[in-house]
Amino acid sequence: MTDAEKLEVRDITRIERIGAHSHIRGLGLDDVLEARAVSQGMVGQKEARRAAGIVVQMVREGKIAGRCILLAGEPSTGKTAIAVAMAQALGNETPFTSMSASEIFSLEMSKTEALSQAMRKSIGVRIKEETEIIEGEVVEIQIDRPATGTGQKIGKVTLKTTEMETNYDLGNKIIECFMKEKIQAGDVITIDKASGKVSKLGRSFTRARDYDATGAQTRFVQCPEGELQKRKEVVHTVTLHEIDVINSRTHGFLALFSGDTGEIKQEIRDQINGKVMEWREEGKAEINPGVLFIDEVHMLDMECFSFLNRAMESDMAPVVIMATNRGHTRIRGTNYRSPHGMPLDLLDRMIIIRTVPYSEKEVREILKIRCEEEDCVMNNDALTVLTRIACDTSLRYAIQLITTANLVSRRRKSTEVTVEDVKKCYALFIDEVRSSKILMELQDEYMFNEIESDKAKDKDSIKGKGKDKDEEKPAEPMECGDN
Amino acid sequence: MSYANWLTLIRNAEKTSMISGKVRKIHYTFPDGNEMAEEYSMETGVVLRRAWKRKRELMGEPQWELELGEPIKNPAESNNFVVRESSEQPVLTKRITKKNIEWRIRNLPYPIETYSVTANPDTNNITVRTSNKKYFKNIPIPELDRCGAKVNQGSISIHHQYNTLIITYKKPDILCEMEVAVLRELQEVETETDMDDLLNDLLRK
């Protein structure tokens, strides 16, 4: 990667917060889908990445509906990382819905409804339609927040073309869009009047000399001509779910903003499927099937699995990727035990990609990438120590230590993290193994340990979890819902 | 130069008509699914308002789009808008009189020298420009399209008063002829009287 490229990536990531997988930019495969050792934020796991590359290819071709892929492997072996990488590799155009299996358990919606919404969110439709848009250069933008901090924001924007100038009042929803797109005076923008979608076309040439310090990726465009409001044929990329919501009369398209969509009737879905097929035959629309990723899939219960069995047979089904870290375990909602906690008939319908534990060398590479991502300079010895810690405890614990050790080193005004900092943090923050050891030793000092018979049971379950004793399911330590 | 097409379209549309006060309202449903509504003055026979509801493939229910006449304020819309022109911005309204088509652009404070109104025979519309680059508008004239007439610069006259620019376009003969023909067609549509009138009659007795 050249320096310029690196700078650009930095520019983008700096604005966003650093997440567990924000360092991943792709699958890191070469032209013939062979996995490179370290590339695009991915390390090791060559077999799994190569397999994922083939799946990406399958999705891109878009011909096959309702295939199911299971990513199975031990905790922190990069299952979610591979899923994130696949999403990145597919690009913005392909819908990629990422959900955790526990999301479907809601009081407002039935489980199957949540699942079918998720599936329909993963099918994109590109539709050509004539809509009314406003296109112009921003002369002035003013967004007033009420002094109390709550209540409605008031927004005004002045737009111009080469021929005219108009003031617009902004509704509450669109103010959010303006802030998200970081629109400022001198930008050339379009507003879709019906959906309220704002997009930035670039900066006006007349403003080219205003600032010297514009990023390399700033695009300069001409100020539009003629009228501000015009009818234009635009290509919408909407998901089937969005069409469902728009056409369910009770809500209208405003429901899309509030997120409160409720249940959608099957008749509406059937109608829309028919309509979309019709459009496709007429050449008005193009179907753009995507990917539904269900993390922690063992949290789905029996009903969901059998629903999925059926739903995947529909020709409007997306490619479904699931991830689980369970071995032979009970299927939720039954007393049957099954591999990965999933019924055999569903397992039979999928192809399974296995992730394997990282080697010490790979762990070191991952930690290096994470250090870079967190802007943390770590010397070699410290990295070696950290790698050791990662191998003895867990990769996640070691990654947590990067952040904390970085803060500790900054406290003593050092430019780089040394072994001392890592050691200090290792002493300050105990990992899951040490924590459960302490618990076992000091069992009697803790609350609610009077009953002798419970002890043995507790000990068992403590082994599998961190400090949290009340939690019912044995979760992996330091897990924040995603692998 | 013929309005035969338009007349057949009107003839083939499913029409309902009713009288409310001094206005006759007619609703058309065309075979392609589009809808049109018109209001005629009972006294002069001139169309006061015309609106279209064009069928949309996506994005839900279509809205009524006003072609001519005074816009109807919808109080429900005032709070829940996405983006709208500020109230002090120029607004264009159109009306038809016996001899002319008139456009009024309110909230235009600039003197009359600022404006230039030109006819574009290519696109069959007229364009309003301002020399200070504050206002620009292409105004389509669907009436002329319907009777196949071309726009003519000589028929345009402009006038500025009370912050309002008034553009008057003298109707060509063929347009007047078409309006008469349409009215004749509408005579045959069965008309219901409004509930108000029925109530008034009852009260009188």
Short mmCIF file of C-alpha atoms in Angstrom, two decimals, chain A residues 137-141 157-160 165 185-187 207:
data_model
loop_
_atom_site.label_atom_id
_atom_site.label_comp_id
_atom_site.label_asym_id
_atom_site.label_seq_id
_atom_site.Cartn_x
_atom_site.Cartn_y
_atom_site.Cartn_z
CA GLU A 137 -25.26 24.69 -4.58
CA VAL A 138 -25.55 25.47 -0.88
CA VAL A 139 -25.14 29.21 -0.34
CA GLU A 140 -25.91 29.22 3.33
CA ILE A 141 -27.03 26.65 5.85
CA VAL A 157 -30.86 26.29 3.70
CA THR A 158 -30.33 28.61 0.74
CA LEU A 159 -29.66 26.87 -2.54
CA LYS A 160 -28.75 28.38 -5.88
CA GLU A 165 -31.70 31.23 -5.60
CA ALA A 185 -21.79 26.13 2.21
CA GLY A 186 -20.25 25.55 -1.18
CA ASP A 187 -21.35 21.93 -1.54
CA ARG A 207 -15.31 27.62 -3.86
#
